[in-house]
Amino acid sequence: MKADDKLICIFEQLHRNYDKIRELETEQSSYSEEVKIVSEGFSKLSHRVVKMEELCETQRWTAKVLSYKSIDTEARIMRNNIMIYGLTENFRYNTKTLVLNFLESELDIDTSEMCIERAHRLGQVHDTKYRGRQDSKRPMVVRFRDYLDTETILSKAYKLRSTYFGIDRQFPKEISIARTQLYNLNEAREARAKYQKVQLRYPAKLFIDGKCVRDWFKVLGTARLKETRGPDPINQRKSVFGEYRDR
């Protein structure tokens, strides 16, 4: 093959290579555009995911606050209720008379002006015998008409320390569990061992020598709309009314 023919072949091959390179550049440019579009879409999607996570966290917090608020409301509805432990079930007269007699004999309380709205036992009957007779001594829930009567009874509950009886305020299940957990904390046990003053205050606060150590219901101090990041419903309503007036 002559030198001219070889050069022609080389130039043709170079042209073919240039064409392929241009095709590759065109494909690369299109791929870059696609990658850019995908990247922008991913960025928007990532931003939406972050917003959704914030919204979920806000809803979780709001649900928690509302749950605590509902528990607190239930507890306040029970503010006139007390629990009495150790009362026998072998008396023939009704539960209200039994409670009034118990208050007079064990706590030295004048019950002539007290009004019990209702009183009933809690739980199932157990096969517990007392003096040869079945006596499960289930706890009794007593609801008084006046809140002052409840406070009077609880203020004299210390007289039952050396007896088999017990009196406490009735709480929702969640608060009762929280109070039990606070009472059994190592801090509370160590404080009682050192003869420090240990108190459980409403609804579930642990105080040692007058200082609040633990507060299970701390979330109650949070506003229900404090963490909401959505639009302000009041301002939103104002803007809607303004648009309506402008029309």
PDB file of C-alpha atoms in Angstrom:
ATOM      1  CA  MET A   1       0.000   0.000   0.000  1.00  0.00           C
ATOM      2  CA  LYS A   2       1.230   3.401  -0.999  1.00  0.00           C
ATOM      3  CA  ALA A   3       1.971   6.138   1.509  1.00  0.00           C
ATOM      4  CA  ASP A   4      -0.939   8.239   0.214  1.00  0.00           C
ATOM      5  CA  ASP A   5      -3.366   5.390   0.708  1.00  0.00           C
ATOM      6  CA  LYS A   6      -2.070   4.824   4.209  1.00  0.00           C
ATOM      7  CA  LEU A   7      -2.534   8.493   5.049  1.00  0.00           C
ATOM      8  CA  ILE A   8      -6.066   8.396   3.661  1.00  0.00           C
ATOM      9  CA  CYS A   9      -6.857   5.370   5.866  1.00  0.00           C
ATOM     10  CA  ILE A  10      -5.373   7.100   8.870  1.00  0.00           C
ATOM     11  CA  PHE A  11      -7.404  10.276   8.268  1.00  0.00           C
ATOM     12  CA  GLU A  12     -10.580   8.241   7.790  1.00  0.00           C
ATOM     13  CA  GLN A  13      -9.912   6.429  11.044  1.00  0.00           C
ATOM     14  CA  LEU A  14      -9.289   9.738  12.789  1.00  0.00           C
ATOM     15  CA  HIS A  15     -12.578  11.105  11.469  1.00  0.00           C
ATOM     16  CA  ARG A  16     -14.387   8.020  12.723  1.00  0.00           C
ATOM     17  CA  ASN A  17     -12.721   8.454  16.118  1.00  0.00           C
ATOM     18  CA  TYR A  18     -13.687  12.128  16.227  1.00  0.00           C
ATOM     19  CA  ASP A  19     -17.274  11.198  15.404  1.00  0.00           C
ATOM     20  CA  LYS A  20     -17.339   8.661  18.215  1.00  0.00           C
ATOM     21  CA  ILE A  21     -15.840  11.198  20.588  1.00  0.00           C
ATOM     22  CA  ARG A  22     -18.500  13.750  19.646  1.00  0.00           C
ATOM     23  CA  GLU A  23     -21.187  11.103  20.174  1.00  0.00           C
ATOM     24  CA  LEU A  24     -19.703  10.269  23.565  1.00  0.00           C
ATOM     25  CA  GLU A  25     -19.578  13.948  24.481  1.00  0.00           C
ATOM     26  CA  THR A  26     -23.210  14.351  23.444  1.00  0.00           C
ATOM     27  CA  GLU A  27     -24.205  11.299  25.507  1.00  0.00           C
ATOM     28  CA  GLN A  28     -22.137  12.573  28.423  1.00  0.00           C
ATOM     29  CA  SER A  29     -23.850  15.953  28.218  1.00  0.00           C
ATOM     30  CA  SER A  30     -27.276  14.296  28.196  1.00  0.00           C
ATOM     31  CA  TYR A  31     -26.258  12.080  31.105  1.00  0.00           C
ATOM     32  CA  SER A  32     -25.036  15.136  32.992  1.00  0.00           C
ATOM     33  CA  GLU A  33     -28.407  16.797  32.465  1.00  0.00           C
ATOM     34  CA  GLU A  34     -30.177  13.669  33.673  1.00  0.00           C
ATOM     35  CA  VAL A  35     -27.880  13.436  36.704  1.00  0.00           C
ATOM     36  CA  LYS A  36     -28.559  17.096  37.436  1.00  0.00           C
ATOM     37  CA  ILE A  37     -32.311  16.509  37.227  1.00  0.00           C
ATOM     38  CA  VAL A  38     -32.041  13.436  39.464  1.00  0.00           C
ATOM     39  CA  SER A  39     -29.869  15.346  41.918  1.00  0.00           C
ATOM     40  CA  GLU A  40     -32.355  18.213  42.084  1.00  0.00           C
ATOM     41  CA  GLY A  41     -35.211  15.726  42.562  1.00  0.00           C
ATOM     42  CA  PHE A  42     -33.271  13.930  45.288  1.00  0.00           C
ATOM     43  CA  SER A  43     -32.540  17.244  47.006  1.00  0.00           C
ATOM     44  CA  LYS A  44     -36.242  18.161  46.966  1.00  0.00           C
ATOM     45  CA  LEU A  45     -37.179  14.698  48.188  1.00  0.00           C
ATOM     46  CA  SER A  46     -34.597  14.918  50.972  1.00  0.00           C
ATOM     47  CA  HIS A  47     -36.002  18.291  51.992  1.00  0.00           C
ATOM     48  CA  ARG A  48     -39.519  16.855  52.063  1.00  0.00           C
ATOM     49  CA  VAL A  49     -38.328  13.905  54.148  1.00  0.00           C
ATOM     50  CA  VAL A  50     -36.791  16.309  56.666  1.00  0.00           C
ATOM     51  CA  LYS A  51     -40.063  18.253  56.800  1.00  0.00           C
ATOM     52  CA  MET A  52     -42.012  15.021  57.257  1.00  0.00           C
ATOM     53  CA  GLU A  53     -39.694  13.978  60.082  1.00  0.00           C
ATOM     54  CA  GLU A  54     -40.205  17.354  61.757  1.00  0.00           C
ATOM     55  CA  LEU A  55     -43.966  17.027  61.315  1.00  0.00           C
ATOM     56  CA  CYS A  56     -43.945  13.490  62.736  1.00  0.00           C
ATOM     57  CA  GLU A  57     -41.900  14.669  65.711  1.00  0.00           C
ATOM     58  CA  THR A  58     -44.311  17.562  66.242  1.00  0.00           C
ATOM     59  CA  GLN A  59     -47.289  15.220  66.080  1.00  0.00           C
ATOM     60  CA  ARG A  60     -45.588  12.763  68.434  1.00  0.00           C
ATOM     61  CA  TRP A  61     -44.935  15.536  70.943  1.00  0.00           C
ATOM     62  CA  THR A  62     -48.448  16.931  70.590  1.00  0.00           C
ATOM     63  CA  ALA A  63     -49.947  13.465  71.090  1.00  0.00           C
ATOM     64  CA  LYS A  64     -47.806  13.013  74.197  1.00  0.00           C
ATOM     65  CA  VAL A  65     -48.887  16.355  75.621  1.00  0.00           C
ATOM     66  CA  LEU A  66     -52.549  15.621  74.899  1.00  0.00           C
ATOM     67  CA  SER A  67     -52.214  12.181  76.507  1.00  0.00           C
ATOM     68  CA  TYR A  68     -50.742  13.714  79.645  1.00  0.00           C
ATOM     69  CA  LYS A  69     -53.431  16.395  79.645  1.00  0.00           C
ATOM     70  CA  SER A  70     -56.154  13.746  79.445  1.00  0.00           C
ATOM     71  CA  ILE A  71     -54.546  11.799  82.310  1.00  0.00           C
ATOM     72  CA  ASP A  72     -54.397  14.995  84.348  1.00  0.00           C
ATOM     73  CA  THR A  73     -58.064  15.698  83.588  1.00  0.00           C
ATOM     74  CA  GLU A  74     -59.010  12.184  84.675  1.00  0.00           C
ATOM     75  CA  ALA A  75     -57.037  12.637  87.885  1.00  0.00           C
ATOM     76  CA  ARG A  76     -58.828  15.880  88.659  1.00  0.00           C
ATOM     77  CA  ILE A  77     -62.181  14.174  88.105  1.00  0.00           C
ATOM     78  CA  MET A  78     -61.071  11.672  90.782  1.00  0.00           C
ATOM     79  CA  ARG A  79     -60.087  14.378  93.271  1.00  0.00           C
ATOM     80  CA  ASN A  80     -63.054  13.510  95.523  1.00  0.00           C
ATOM     81  CA  ASN A  81     -62.232   9.785  95.482  1.00  0.00           C
ATOM     82  CA  ILE A  82     -60.235   7.880  98.068  1.00  0.00           C
ATOM     83  CA  MET A  83     -59.092   4.263  98.263  1.00  0.00           C
ATOM     84  CA  ILE A  84     -59.551   2.354 101.517  1.00  0.00           C
ATOM     85  CA  TYR A  85     -57.610  -0.877 102.049  1.00  0.00           C
ATOM     86  CA  GLY A  86     -58.237  -3.633 104.599  1.00  0.00           C
ATOM     87  CA  LEU A  87     -61.987  -3.252 105.153  1.00  0.00           C
ATOM     88  CA  THR A  88     -63.720  -6.532 105.773  1.00  0.00           C
ATOM     89  CA  GLU A  89     -66.474  -7.791 103.506  1.00  0.00           C
ATOM     90  CA  ASN A  90     -68.277  -9.819 106.176  1.00  0.00           C
ATOM     91  CA  PHE A  91     -70.566  -7.068 107.465  1.00  0.00           C
ATOM     92  CA  ARG A  92     -74.237  -7.166 106.583  1.00  0.00           C
ATOM     93  CA  TYR A  93     -74.831  -3.438 106.294  1.00  0.00           C
ATOM     94  CA  ASN A  94     -74.065  -1.535 103.110  1.00  0.00           C
ATOM     95  CA  THR A  95     -70.672  -0.221 102.078  1.00  0.00           C
ATOM     96  CA  LYS A  96     -71.473   3.440 102.825  1.00  0.00           C
ATOM     97  CA  THR A  97     -72.338   2.636 106.438  1.00  0.00           C
ATOM     98  CA  LEU A  98     -69.189   0.540 106.710  1.00  0.00           C
ATOM     99  CA  VAL A  99     -67.068   3.464 105.501  1.00  0.00           C
ATOM    100  CA  LEU A 100     -68.657   5.960 107.867  1.00  0.00           C
ATOM    101  CA  ASN A 101     -68.200   3.613 110.834  1.00  0.00           C
ATOM    102  CA  PHE A 102     -64.567   3.082 109.824  1.00  0.00           C
ATOM    103  CA  LEU A 103     -63.896   6.818 109.655  1.00  0.00           C
ATOM    104  CA  GLU A 104     -65.457   7.397 113.067  1.00  0.00           C
ATOM    105  CA  SER A 105     -63.751   4.494 114.845  1.00  0.00           C
ATOM    106  CA  GLU A 106     -60.283   4.558 113.239  1.00  0.00           C
ATOM    107  CA  LEU A 107     -59.762   8.229 112.374  1.00  0.00           C
ATOM    108  CA  ASP A 108     -61.975   9.971 114.964  1.00  0.00           C
ATOM    109  CA  ILE A 109     -63.798  11.940 112.298  1.00  0.00           C
ATOM    110  CA  ASP A 110     -67.273  13.345 112.704  1.00  0.00           C
ATOM    111  CA  THR A 111     -69.194  11.970 109.719  1.00  0.00           C
ATOM    112  CA  SER A 112     -72.586  13.477 110.515  1.00  0.00           C
ATOM    113  CA  GLU A 113     -72.290  16.032 107.689  1.00  0.00           C
ATOM    114  CA  MET A 114     -70.370  13.850 105.225  1.00  0.00           C
ATOM    115  CA  CYS A 115     -72.115  12.689 102.090  1.00  0.00           C
ATOM    116  CA  ILE A 116     -70.872   9.636 100.181  1.00  0.00           C
ATOM    117  CA  GLU A 117     -72.070   9.659  96.596  1.00  0.00           C
ATOM    118  CA  ARG A 118     -71.047   6.058  95.973  1.00  0.00           C
ATOM    119  CA  ALA A 119     -68.750   3.340  97.273  1.00  0.00           C
ATOM    120  CA  HIS A 120     -67.823   0.018  95.712  1.00  0.00           C
ATOM    121  CA  ARG A 121     -65.163  -2.686  95.790  1.00  0.00           C
ATOM    122  CA  LEU A 122     -62.441  -3.198  93.203  1.00  0.00           C
ATOM    123  CA  GLY A 123     -61.260  -6.482  91.732  1.00  0.00           C
ATOM    124  CA  GLN A 124     -62.409 -10.080  91.973  1.00  0.00           C
ATOM    125  CA  VAL A 125     -63.200 -12.007  95.150  1.00  0.00           C
ATOM    126  CA  HIS A 126     -60.257 -14.088  96.380  1.00  0.00           C
ATOM    127  CA  ASP A 127     -60.390 -17.239  98.520  1.00  0.00           C
ATOM    128  CA  THR A 128     -58.949 -15.520 101.586  1.00  0.00           C
ATOM    129  CA  LYS A 129     -60.332 -16.568 104.948  1.00  0.00           C
ATOM    130  CA  TYR A 130     -60.566 -14.454 108.088  1.00  0.00           C
ATOM    131  CA  ARG A 131     -61.615 -16.188 111.321  1.00  0.00           C
ATOM    132  CA  GLY A 132     -62.826 -19.168 109.344  1.00  0.00           C
ATOM    133  CA  ARG A 133     -64.881 -17.100 106.931  1.00  0.00           C
ATOM    134  CA  GLN A 134     -64.091 -15.998 103.419  1.00  0.00           C
ATOM    135  CA  ASP A 135     -62.935 -12.380 103.438  1.00  0.00           C
ATOM    136  CA  SER A 136     -60.950 -11.103 100.450  1.00  0.00           C
ATOM    137  CA  LYS A 137     -60.867  -7.497 101.777  1.00  0.00           C
ATOM    138  CA  ARG A 138     -60.832  -5.996  98.320  1.00  0.00           C
ATOM    139  CA  PRO A 139     -59.942  -2.293  98.097  1.00  0.00           C
ATOM    140  CA  MET A 140     -62.875   0.087  98.223  1.00  0.00           C
ATOM    141  CA  VAL A 141     -63.339   3.233  96.146  1.00  0.00           C
ATOM    142  CA  VAL A 142     -65.298   5.918  97.928  1.00  0.00           C
ATOM    143  CA  ARG A 143     -66.458   9.140  96.285  1.00  0.00           C
ATOM    144  CA  PHE A 144     -67.444  12.033  98.543  1.00  0.00           C
ATOM    145  CA  ARG A 145     -69.623  14.924  97.533  1.00  0.00           C
ATOM    146  CA  ASP A 146     -67.314  17.553  99.031  1.00  0.00           C
ATOM    147  CA  TYR A 147     -63.611  17.809  98.301  1.00  0.00           C
ATOM    148  CA  LEU A 148     -63.029  19.155 101.817  1.00  0.00           C
ATOM    149  CA  ASP A 149     -64.137  15.807 103.266  1.00  0.00           C
ATOM    150  CA  THR A 150     -61.506  14.037 101.184  1.00  0.00           C
ATOM    151  CA  GLU A 151     -58.781  16.376 102.445  1.00  0.00           C
ATOM    152  CA  THR A 152     -59.929  15.938 106.042  1.00  0.00           C
ATOM    153  CA  ILE A 153     -59.724  12.155 105.763  1.00  0.00           C
ATOM    154  CA  LEU A 154     -56.305  12.173 104.101  1.00  0.00           C
ATOM    155  CA  SER A 155     -54.952  14.581 106.712  1.00  0.00           C
ATOM    156  CA  LYS A 156     -55.674  11.968 109.397  1.00  0.00           C
ATOM    157  CA  ALA A 157     -54.404   8.946 107.473  1.00  0.00           C
ATOM    158  CA  TYR A 158     -51.289   8.903 109.690  1.00  0.00           C
ATOM    159  CA  LYS A 159     -53.411   7.319 112.439  1.00  0.00           C
ATOM    160  CA  LEU A 160     -53.490   4.076 110.450  1.00  0.00           C
ATOM    161  CA  ARG A 161     -49.711   3.521 110.483  1.00  0.00           C
ATOM    162  CA  SER A 162     -49.814   0.753 113.107  1.00  0.00           C
ATOM    163  CA  THR A 163     -52.957  -0.903 111.732  1.00  0.00           C
ATOM    164  CA  TYR A 164     -53.858  -3.210 108.867  1.00  0.00           C
ATOM    165  CA  PHE A 165     -55.803  -0.458 107.140  1.00  0.00           C
ATOM    166  CA  GLY A 166     -54.672   2.034 104.537  1.00  0.00           C
ATOM    167  CA  ILE A 167     -56.008   5.151 102.826  1.00  0.00           C
ATOM    168  CA  ASP A 168     -54.818   6.868  99.679  1.00  0.00           C
ATOM    169  CA  ARG A 169     -56.137   9.146  96.984  1.00  0.00           C
ATOM    170  CA  GLN A 170     -57.402   7.438  93.849  1.00  0.00           C
ATOM    171  CA  PHE A 171     -55.331   8.145  90.743  1.00  0.00           C
ATOM    172  CA  PRO A 172     -55.482   6.979  87.122  1.00  0.00           C
ATOM    173  CA  LYS A 173     -53.470   3.856  86.415  1.00  0.00           C
ATOM    174  CA  GLU A 174     -50.621   5.755  84.739  1.00  0.00           C
ATOM    175  CA  ILE A 175     -50.129   8.076  87.712  1.00  0.00           C
ATOM    176  CA  SER A 176     -50.344   5.212  90.201  1.00  0.00           C
ATOM    177  CA  ILE A 177     -47.595   3.327  88.359  1.00  0.00           C
ATOM    178  CA  ALA A 178     -45.444   6.466  88.146  1.00  0.00           C
ATOM    179  CA  ARG A 179     -45.843   7.204  91.855  1.00  0.00           C
ATOM    180  CA  THR A 180     -44.896   3.621  92.740  1.00  0.00           C
ATOM    181  CA  GLN A 181     -41.801   3.843  90.555  1.00  0.00           C
ATOM    182  CA  LEU A 182     -40.792   7.157  92.122  1.00  0.00           C
ATOM    183  CA  TYR A 183     -41.301   5.793  95.625  1.00  0.00           C
ATOM    184  CA  ASN A 184     -39.050   2.799  94.870  1.00  0.00           C
ATOM    185  CA  LEU A 185     -36.218   4.801  93.325  1.00  0.00           C
ATOM    186  CA  ASN A 186     -32.785   4.381  94.883  1.00  0.00           C
ATOM    187  CA  GLU A 187     -32.778   8.104  95.699  1.00  0.00           C
ATOM    188  CA  ALA A 188     -35.992   7.741  97.680  1.00  0.00           C
ATOM    189  CA  ARG A 189     -34.784   4.606  99.465  1.00  0.00           C
ATOM    190  CA  GLU A 190     -31.482   6.182 100.422  1.00  0.00           C
ATOM    191  CA  ALA A 191     -33.287   9.296 101.651  1.00  0.00           C
ATOM    192  CA  ARG A 192     -35.645   7.229 103.808  1.00  0.00           C
ATOM    193  CA  ALA A 193     -32.676   5.309 105.199  1.00  0.00           C
ATOM    194  CA  LYS A 194     -31.115   8.655 106.210  1.00  0.00           C
ATOM    195  CA  TYR A 195     -34.428   9.734 107.811  1.00  0.00           C
ATOM    196  CA  GLN A 196     -34.872  12.516 105.295  1.00  0.00           C
ATOM    197  CA  LYS A 197     -38.359  13.791 104.480  1.00  0.00           C
ATOM    198  CA  VAL A 198     -39.621  11.999 101.371  1.00  0.00           C
ATOM    199  CA  GLN A 199     -42.875  13.153  99.764  1.00  0.00           C
ATOM    200  CA  LEU A 200     -44.872  12.238  96.693  1.00  0.00           C
ATOM    201  CA  ARG A 201     -46.826  15.263  95.537  1.00  0.00           C
ATOM    202  CA  TYR A 202     -49.519  15.573  92.906  1.00  0.00           C
ATOM    203  CA  PRO A 203     -49.511  14.154  90.395  1.00  0.00           C
ATOM    204  CA  ALA A 204     -46.183  12.291  90.438  1.00  0.00           C
ATOM    205  CA  LYS A 205     -43.411  14.431  91.890  1.00  0.00           C
ATOM    206  CA  LEU A 206     -40.722  13.149  94.226  1.00  0.00           C
ATOM    207  CA  PHE A 207     -39.611  15.636  96.878  1.00  0.00           C
ATOM    208  CA  ILE A 208     -36.723  15.053  99.263  1.00  0.00           C
ATOM    209  CA  ASP A 209     -36.388  17.581 102.090  1.00  0.00           C
ATOM    210  CA  GLY A 210     -38.653  19.976 100.199  1.00  0.00           C
ATOM    211  CA  LYS A 211     -36.667  19.806  96.933  1.00  0.00           C
ATOM    212  CA  CYS A 212     -38.179  18.353  93.754  1.00  0.00           C
ATOM    213  CA  VAL A 213     -35.914  15.514  92.604  1.00  0.00           C
ATOM    214  CA  ARG A 214     -38.041  13.884  89.909  1.00  0.00           C
ATOM    215  CA  ASP A 215     -41.143  15.058  88.066  1.00  0.00           C
ATOM    216  CA  TRP A 216     -42.838  12.427  85.921  1.00  0.00           C
ATOM    217  CA  PHE A 217     -45.476  14.932  84.741  1.00  0.00           C
ATOM    218  CA  LYS A 218     -43.066  17.674  83.701  1.00  0.00           C
ATOM    219  CA  VAL A 219     -44.528  17.648  80.203  1.00  0.00           C
ATOM    220  CA  LEU A 220     -47.764  19.066  81.637  1.00  0.00           C
ATOM    221  CA  GLY A 221     -46.130  22.483  81.730  1.00  0.00           C
ATOM    222  CA  THR A 222     -45.822  22.473  77.923  1.00  0.00           C
ATOM    223  CA  ALA A 223     -48.359  24.266  75.764  1.00  0.00           C
ATOM    224  CA  ARG A 224     -50.206  21.974  73.378  1.00  0.00           C
ATOM    225  CA  LEU A 225     -49.441  24.274  70.406  1.00  0.00           C
ATOM    226  CA  LYS A 226     -45.952  25.326  71.463  1.00  0.00           C
ATOM    227  CA  GLU A 227     -44.087  22.893  69.215  1.00  0.00           C
ATOM    228  CA  THR A 228     -46.412  23.194  66.232  1.00  0.00           C
ATOM    229  CA  ARG A 229     -44.577  24.567  63.199  1.00  0.00           C
ATOM    230  CA  GLY A 230     -47.625  24.835  60.954  1.00  0.00           C
ATOM    231  CA  PRO A 231     -49.463  28.031  59.983  1.00  0.00           C
ATOM    232  CA  ASP A 232     -51.049  30.100  62.703  1.00  0.00           C
ATOM    233  CA  PRO A 233     -54.793  29.321  62.538  1.00  0.00           C
ATOM    234  CA  ILE A 234     -55.737  32.763  63.913  1.00  0.00           C
ATOM    235  CA  ASN A 235     -53.670  34.703  61.380  1.00  0.00           C
ATOM    236  CA  GLN A 236     -54.827  32.324  58.692  1.00  0.00           C
ATOM    237  CA  ARG A 237     -58.454  33.082  59.516  1.00  0.00           C
ATOM    238  CA  LYS A 238     -57.713  36.812  59.472  1.00  0.00           C
ATOM    239  CA  SER A 239     -56.201  36.575  56.015  1.00  0.00           C
ATOM    240  CA  VAL A 240     -59.202  34.609  54.740  1.00  0.00           C
ATOM    241  CA  PHE A 241     -61.630  37.172  56.153  1.00  0.00           C
ATOM    242  CA  GLY A 242     -59.516  39.969  54.666  1.00  0.00           C
ATOM    243  CA  GLU A 243     -59.681  38.385  51.223  1.00  0.00           C
ATOM    244  CA  TYR A 244     -63.431  37.985  51.601  1.00  0.00           C
ATOM    245  CA  ARG A 245     -63.852  41.663  52.503  1.00  0.00           C
ATOM    246  CA  ASP A 246     -61.669  42.755  49.610  1.00  0.00           C
ATOM    247  CA  ARG A 247     -63.998  40.969  47.253  1.00  0.00           C
TER     248      ARG A 247
END
